[in-house]
Tab-separated table of C-alpha atoms in Angstrom:
chain	number	residue	atom	x	y	z
B	1	MET	CA	117.008	115.169	126.159
B	2	GLN	CA	113.901	113.232	125.213
B	3	LYS	CA	110.720	114.597	123.662
B	4	ASN	CA	108.329	116.445	125.946
B	5	SER	CA	104.683	116.688	124.967
B	6	ASN	CA	104.037	119.956	126.854
B	7	HIS	CA	104.043	122.853	124.378
B	8	ALA	CA	104.174	126.559	124.960
B	9	CYS	CA	101.174	128.622	123.866
B	10	SER	CA	102.603	131.851	122.492
B	11	THR	CA	102.232	133.573	119.159
B	12	TRP	CA	105.201	134.362	116.945
B	13	ARG	CA	105.279	138.067	116.041
B	14	LYS	CA	107.092	140.128	113.423
B	15	SER	CA	108.715	142.152	116.220
B	16	ASP	CA	110.401	138.975	117.485
B	17	TRP	CA	112.141	138.540	114.127
B	18	LYS	CA	113.318	142.162	114.277
B	19	GLY	CA	114.779	141.594	117.738
B	20	LEU	CA	116.518	138.487	116.503
B	21	ALA	CA	117.988	140.393	113.571
B	22	ARG	CA	119.576	142.864	116.005
B	23	VAL	CA	121.065	140.114	118.210
B	24	ILE	CA	122.750	137.981	115.537
B	25	PRO	CA	125.342	140.554	114.297
B	26	VAL	CA	126.430	141.230	117.882
B	27	VAL	CA	126.940	137.528	118.555
B	28	ILE	CA	128.939	137.026	115.377
B	29	GLY	CA	131.142	139.989	116.239
B	30	VAL	CA	131.947	138.576	119.663
B	31	LEU	CA	132.760	135.145	118.288
B	32	PHE	CA	135.114	136.237	115.545
B	33	ALA	CA	136.709	139.239	117.233
B	34	GLY	CA	140.346	138.925	118.283
B	35	SER	CA	142.556	135.848	118.030
B	36	ALA	CA	145.736	135.653	119.728
B	37	ALA	CA	146.987	127.886	125.049
B	38	VAL	CA	146.785	124.645	123.350
B	39	ALA	CA	143.189	124.210	122.154
B	40	GLY	CA	141.783	120.882	121.057
B	41	PRO	CA	138.278	120.412	119.637
B	42	ALA	CA	135.458	121.572	121.926
B	43	ILE	CA	133.647	118.378	122.981
B	44	GLY	CA	130.481	119.038	124.991
B	45	GLN	CA	128.239	116.769	127.002
B	46	PHE	CA	126.367	114.297	124.807
B	47	GLU	CA	122.899	115.763	125.200
B	48	VAL	CA	120.406	117.502	122.938
B	49	LYS	CA	118.779	120.722	124.188
B	50	ASN	CA	115.081	121.213	123.481
B	51	LEU	CA	112.539	124.061	123.493
B	52	ASN	CA	110.313	122.756	126.294
B	53	ALA	CA	110.084	125.579	128.863
B	54	THR	CA	107.621	125.584	131.787
B	55	PRO	CA	107.573	128.499	134.261
B	56	GLY	CA	108.632	127.436	137.746
B	57	GLU	CA	109.757	123.956	136.714
B	58	ILE	CA	113.079	122.686	138.088
B	59	GLU	CA	114.909	119.784	136.509
B	60	PHE	CA	117.919	117.916	137.903
B	61	GLN	CA	120.126	116.397	135.214
B	62	SER	CA	122.992	113.923	135.375
B	63	GLN	CA	124.744	113.518	131.999
B	64	ASN	CA	127.415	110.806	131.832
B	65	ALA	CA	129.783	109.286	129.277
B	66	HIS	CA	132.435	106.543	129.275
B	67	MET	CA	134.778	106.328	126.292
B	68	PHE	CA	136.396	103.112	124.992
B	69	GLY	CA	138.955	102.593	122.231
B	70	ASN	CA	140.432	106.080	122.521
B	71	PRO	CA	142.701	107.160	119.648
B	72	LYS	CA	146.421	106.811	120.298
B	73	ARG	CA	148.262	110.063	120.802
B	74	GLU	CA	150.696	111.273	118.174
B	75	LEU	CA	154.108	112.605	119.196
B	76	ARG	CA	157.213	113.992	117.520
B	77	ASN	CA	160.702	114.846	118.645
B	78	VAL	CA	161.280	118.483	117.717
B	79	GLY	CA	164.724	119.861	118.567
B	80	GLY	CA	165.223	117.334	121.347
B	81	GLU	CA	161.804	117.970	122.935
B	82	PHE	CA	158.669	115.915	122.459
B	83	GLU	CA	155.506	117.558	121.138
B	84	TYR	CA	152.104	115.870	121.507
B	85	ASP	CA	148.872	116.260	119.562
B	86	ASP	CA	146.135	118.284	121.301
B	87	ASN	CA	143.121	116.126	120.457
B	88	SER	CA	140.464	116.273	123.208
B	89	VAL	CA	140.333	112.764	124.710
B	90	ALA	CA	138.802	111.576	127.995
B	91	LYS	CA	137.872	108.271	129.644
B	92	GLN	CA	134.941	109.565	131.699
B	93	ARG	CA	132.767	112.670	131.862
B	94	HIS	CA	130.026	113.378	134.383
B	95	ALA	CA	127.912	116.540	134.561
B	96	LEU	CA	125.513	117.526	137.338
B	97	GLU	CA	123.099	120.300	136.357
B	98	LEU	CA	119.986	122.180	137.473
B	99	GLU	CA	117.630	123.662	134.883
B	100	PHE	CA	115.102	126.377	135.765
B	101	GLY	CA	111.990	127.309	133.787
B	102	ILE	CA	111.783	131.121	133.870
B	103	SER	CA	108.852	131.583	131.493
B	104	ARG	CA	107.448	129.909	128.408
B	105	ARG	CA	110.081	131.764	126.396
B	106	PHE	CA	113.159	131.380	128.635
B	107	LYS	CA	114.902	128.732	130.684
B	108	SER	CA	118.389	128.584	132.188
B	109	ARG	CA	120.816	126.055	133.574
B	110	ILE	CA	123.830	125.896	135.858
B	111	GLY	CA	126.147	122.933	136.293
B	112	ILE	CA	129.485	121.366	137.123
B	113	GLU	CA	131.490	118.741	135.264
B	114	TYR	CA	133.869	116.020	136.388
B	115	GLU	CA	136.299	114.588	133.869
B	116	LYS	CA	139.022	111.959	133.617
B	117	GLU	CA	140.997	113.438	130.760
B	118	ARG	CA	144.245	112.644	128.986
B	119	LEU	CA	147.320	114.297	130.464
B	120	ASP	CA	147.893	117.632	128.721
B	121	ASP	CA	151.658	117.733	129.185
B	122	PRO	CA	153.204	114.310	129.955
B	123	ASP	CA	156.576	114.285	131.743
B	124	ASN	CA	157.911	111.709	129.268
B	125	PRO	CA	156.720	109.741	126.194
B	126	ASP	CA	155.853	106.716	128.372
B	127	GLN	CA	152.912	108.714	129.752
B	128	VAL	CA	151.639	109.805	126.354
B	129	ASN	CA	148.351	107.873	126.645
B	130	GLU	CA	147.823	108.120	130.405
B	131	PHE	CA	144.877	109.862	132.054
B	132	SER	CA	144.431	112.068	135.084
B	133	GLU	CA	142.266	111.183	138.068
B	134	LEU	CA	138.541	111.935	137.899
B	135	ASP	CA	138.390	115.568	139.037
B	136	LEU	CA	136.044	118.533	139.014
B	137	SER	CA	137.073	120.255	135.799
B	138	GLU	CA	134.643	123.087	134.993
B	139	ILE	CA	131.548	125.089	135.888
B	140	GLY	CA	129.030	126.440	133.423
B	141	ALA	CA	125.776	128.274	132.803
B	142	GLU	CA	123.386	128.616	129.869
B	143	ILE	CA	120.241	130.435	128.778
B	144	ILE	CA	117.751	129.278	126.133
B	145	TRP	CA	115.413	131.701	124.388
B	146	VAL	CA	112.387	129.974	122.870
B	147	VAL	CA	111.908	132.306	119.929
B	148	ASP	CA	109.089	130.323	118.285
B	149	PRO	CA	107.538	127.673	120.586
B	150	VAL	CA	106.426	124.272	119.362
B	151	GLU	CA	102.655	124.690	118.889
B	152	GLU	CA	99.985	123.408	116.530
B	153	ASN	CA	102.380	123.781	113.621
B	154	LYS	CA	104.538	121.176	115.407
B	155	TRP	CA	107.805	122.970	114.866
B	156	GLY	CA	109.778	125.494	116.878
B	157	PHE	CA	112.927	127.573	116.891
B	158	GLY	CA	115.141	128.948	119.645
B	159	LEU	CA	118.589	130.232	120.533
B	160	VAL	CA	121.022	128.980	123.171
B	161	ALA	CA	124.047	130.674	124.746
B	162	GLU	CA	126.332	128.742	127.088
B	163	TYR	CA	129.518	129.665	128.955
B	164	GLU	CA	131.927	127.005	130.251
B	165	HIS	CA	134.738	128.025	132.597
B	166	PRO	CA	137.549	125.537	133.409
B	167	LEU	CA	138.981	125.400	136.920
B	168	GLU	CA	142.538	125.218	135.512
B	169	ASP	CA	143.723	128.759	134.757
B	170	GLU	CA	145.834	127.687	131.766
B	171	GLU	CA	142.821	126.258	129.899
B	172	ALA	CA	140.579	128.338	127.665
B	173	SER	CA	136.959	129.110	128.520
B	174	LEU	CA	134.260	128.362	125.941
B	175	LEU	CA	131.363	130.484	124.706
B	176	LEU	CA	128.771	128.541	122.708
B	177	VAL	CA	125.925	130.157	120.782
B	178	GLY	CA	123.572	128.792	118.179
B	179	PRO	CA	120.053	127.817	117.076
B	180	ILE	CA	117.756	125.011	118.210
B	181	PHE	CA	115.290	123.505	115.733
B	182	GLN	CA	112.548	121.179	116.984
B	183	ILE	CA	109.924	119.311	114.934
B	184	GLU	CA	107.195	116.960	116.218
B	185	ARG	CA	104.921	114.760	114.081
B	186	ASN	CA	102.707	112.371	116.067
B	187	GLU	CA	105.056	109.719	117.523
B	188	TRP	CA	108.089	111.083	115.665
B	189	TRP	CA	110.267	114.032	116.572
B	190	SER	CA	113.599	115.591	115.668
B	191	ILE	CA	115.773	118.198	117.386
B	192	ILE	CA	118.867	119.863	115.934
B	193	ASN	CA	121.372	121.958	117.913
B	194	LEU	CA	124.044	123.899	116.002
B	195	TYR	CA	126.829	125.847	117.732
B	196	LEU	CA	129.624	128.264	117.084
B	197	VAL	CA	132.176	127.692	119.867
B	198	LYS	CA	134.556	130.517	120.750
B	199	HIS	CA	137.709	129.711	122.763
B	200	LEU	CA	138.521	132.527	125.207
B	201	GLY	CA	141.704	133.162	127.199
B	202	GLY	CA	144.028	130.495	128.563
B	203	ASP	CA	147.808	130.399	128.660
B	204	GLN	CA	149.926	132.341	126.208
B	205	PRO	CA	150.259	131.943	123.307
B	206	ARG	CA	146.484	131.841	122.985
B	207	ASP	CA	144.500	130.166	120.249
B	208	GLU	CA	141.123	131.899	120.409
B	209	LYS	CA	139.702	129.944	117.504
B	210	VAL	CA	136.064	129.210	116.650
B	211	ASP	CA	134.850	125.619	116.333
B	212	PHE	CA	131.575	124.345	114.867
B	213	ALA	CA	129.628	121.751	116.869
B	214	TYR	CA	126.315	119.956	116.504
B	215	ALA	CA	123.989	117.659	118.476
B	216	THR	CA	121.000	115.979	116.816
B	217	GLN	CA	118.244	113.635	117.899
B	218	PHE	CA	115.711	111.789	115.725
B	219	GLY	CA	113.273	109.814	117.863
B	220	PHE	CA	110.170	107.643	117.986
B	221	GLU	CA	107.773	106.906	120.871
B	222	LEU	CA	107.622	103.119	121.191
B	223	ASN	CA	104.892	103.272	123.860
B	224	GLN	CA	103.895	105.306	126.908
B	225	ASP	CA	107.081	104.347	128.778
B	226	TRP	CA	109.795	103.925	126.157
B	227	GLN	CA	111.372	106.018	123.419
B	228	LEU	CA	114.119	105.219	120.920
B	229	ALA	CA	116.333	107.893	119.393
B	230	LEU	CA	119.168	108.046	116.911
B	231	GLU	CA	121.617	110.693	118.136
B	232	ALA	CA	124.671	112.267	116.555
B	233	TYR	CA	127.302	114.577	118.048
B	234	GLY	CA	130.314	116.191	116.462
B	235	THR	CA	132.820	119.021	116.370
B	236	VAL	CA	134.697	120.582	113.480
B	237	ASP	CA	137.975	121.704	115.042
B	238	ARG	CA	138.580	125.284	113.857
B	239	ILE	CA	136.483	127.121	111.289
B	240	GLY	CA	138.687	128.435	108.501
B	241	ASP	CA	141.665	130.431	109.758
B	242	THR	CA	140.131	131.533	113.067
B	243	GLY	CA	142.493	131.767	116.013
B	244	SER	CA	146.255	131.398	116.025
B	245	ALA	CA	147.230	127.763	115.562
B	246	GLY	CA	149.871	126.692	118.082
B	247	GLU	CA	152.828	124.435	117.421
B	248	GLU	CA	150.807	121.305	118.146
B	249	ALA	CA	148.105	122.242	115.648
B	250	GLN	CA	150.733	123.096	113.041
B	251	LEU	CA	152.497	119.740	113.541
B	252	PHE	CA	149.502	117.416	113.807
B	253	GLY	CA	146.644	119.402	112.309
B	254	ASP	CA	143.179	119.889	113.767
B	255	HIS	CA	141.040	117.047	115.129
B	256	ASN	CA	137.409	116.733	114.059
B	257	GLN	CA	135.280	114.283	116.057
B	258	HIS	CA	131.960	112.645	115.090
B	259	ARG	CA	129.722	110.111	116.898
B	260	LEU	CA	126.459	108.388	116.000
B	261	GLY	CA	124.312	105.769	117.717
B	262	PRO	CA	121.016	104.605	119.287
B	263	VAL	CA	119.764	105.727	122.719
B	264	PHE	CA	116.800	104.252	124.648
B	265	TYR	CA	114.815	106.401	127.082
B	266	TYR	CA	112.476	105.289	129.861
B	267	ILE	CA	110.030	107.973	131.052
B	268	GLY	CA	107.817	107.655	134.135
B	269	GLY	CA	106.513	109.412	137.207
B	270	LEU	CA	108.676	109.442	140.314
B	271	GLY	CA	106.308	106.890	141.793
B	272	GLY	CA	106.520	104.762	138.634
B	273	ASP	CA	103.362	106.203	137.059
B	274	PRO	CA	104.135	107.732	133.616
B	275	SER	CA	100.887	109.751	133.804
B	276	ASP	CA	102.187	111.723	136.828
B	277	GLU	CA	102.328	115.290	135.471
B	278	GLU	CA	103.667	116.866	138.668
B	279	SER	CA	107.034	115.127	138.572
B	280	SER	CA	108.752	112.704	136.235
B	281	VAL	CA	112.002	110.862	135.711
B	282	SER	CA	113.786	110.039	132.463
B	283	ILE	CA	116.585	107.474	132.218
B	284	GLY	CA	118.565	107.171	129.003
B	285	VAL	CA	121.161	104.598	127.941
B	286	GLY	CA	122.859	104.292	124.564
B	287	LEU	CA	125.996	103.611	122.555
B	288	LEU	CA	127.620	106.159	120.255
B	289	PHE	CA	130.083	104.913	117.669
B	290	GLY	CA	133.024	106.981	116.448
B	291	ILE	CA	132.976	107.469	112.686
B	292	ASN	CA	136.471	108.869	112.169
B	293	ASP	CA	139.989	108.174	113.476
B	294	ASN	CA	140.077	111.120	115.902
B	295	THR	CA	137.027	109.865	117.819
B	296	PRO	CA	136.887	107.079	120.452
B	297	ASP	CA	135.544	103.830	118.997
B	298	THR	CA	132.618	103.636	121.430
B	299	THR	CA	130.983	106.006	123.906
B	300	LEU	CA	128.589	104.643	126.532
B	301	LYS	CA	126.121	107.450	127.240
B	302	TRP	CA	123.706	107.388	130.168
B	303	SER	CA	121.575	110.064	131.748
B	304	VAL	CA	119.116	110.652	134.571
B	305	GLU	CA	116.734	113.630	134.496
B	306	VAL	CA	114.188	114.407	137.219
B	307	GLU	CA	111.554	117.140	136.843
B	308	PHE	CA	109.923	118.756	139.878
């Protein structure tokens, strides 16, 4: 998600901080309550959420990723049966989403995701690194509360909550909550998303752990049409002793993933005029490089976003 120069014009009040103080303990309680399906690291779409909210605005988003140099899967023969690591690995991911501006303080999004993921339970060791067909894998929804809009002070703060529900009953759903920080200084900007990710449900025995995830973007406006950003995405698989680690996690451990790389964005009006304020299109293309052994070597990220 590239920088947007349209800022909300609201004033931050002491009562807003009091409301926030009441919300945070409830969220933490939900995330860490109860821990009882195989659960790899929660890997989201490679996008950065911002605080730009315009009432009545609708934005279509297509977020896409192709992974190359995927890590080889570990396996062990345990009592005559093969066990496989539960690292989250895919060849392709494609999300189609619609975002709605509710007010200058709230916006929401709904979407679907297609994924070509590694087989969860291969029939034999020869299939250990094979992938499924590209299929519709999940539906999701999110809400963003712009607590402190980006104004003259050039910084802002918000909260995001997202729910992702897989179409396979045996897989766990995900609840993501966390803060958004956004800073803008002339041609430079930075956005930081931090998440606690709660795994919910799935097959027995369940592992309702909590992961930590992040998405960051540090960018620069090259000119009216082009922007360059350095983006980083990662997940820490399991915070502390949350959840109930299954046999796979006990055998192979947890799998943190981290990516970093440059992304170019082209921004213009739908008719090719970047000054068109009624509608605009953003096209992003970049390469993210894995910086540990659990992460694919290279991720080709590309996106198309159209505002109406």
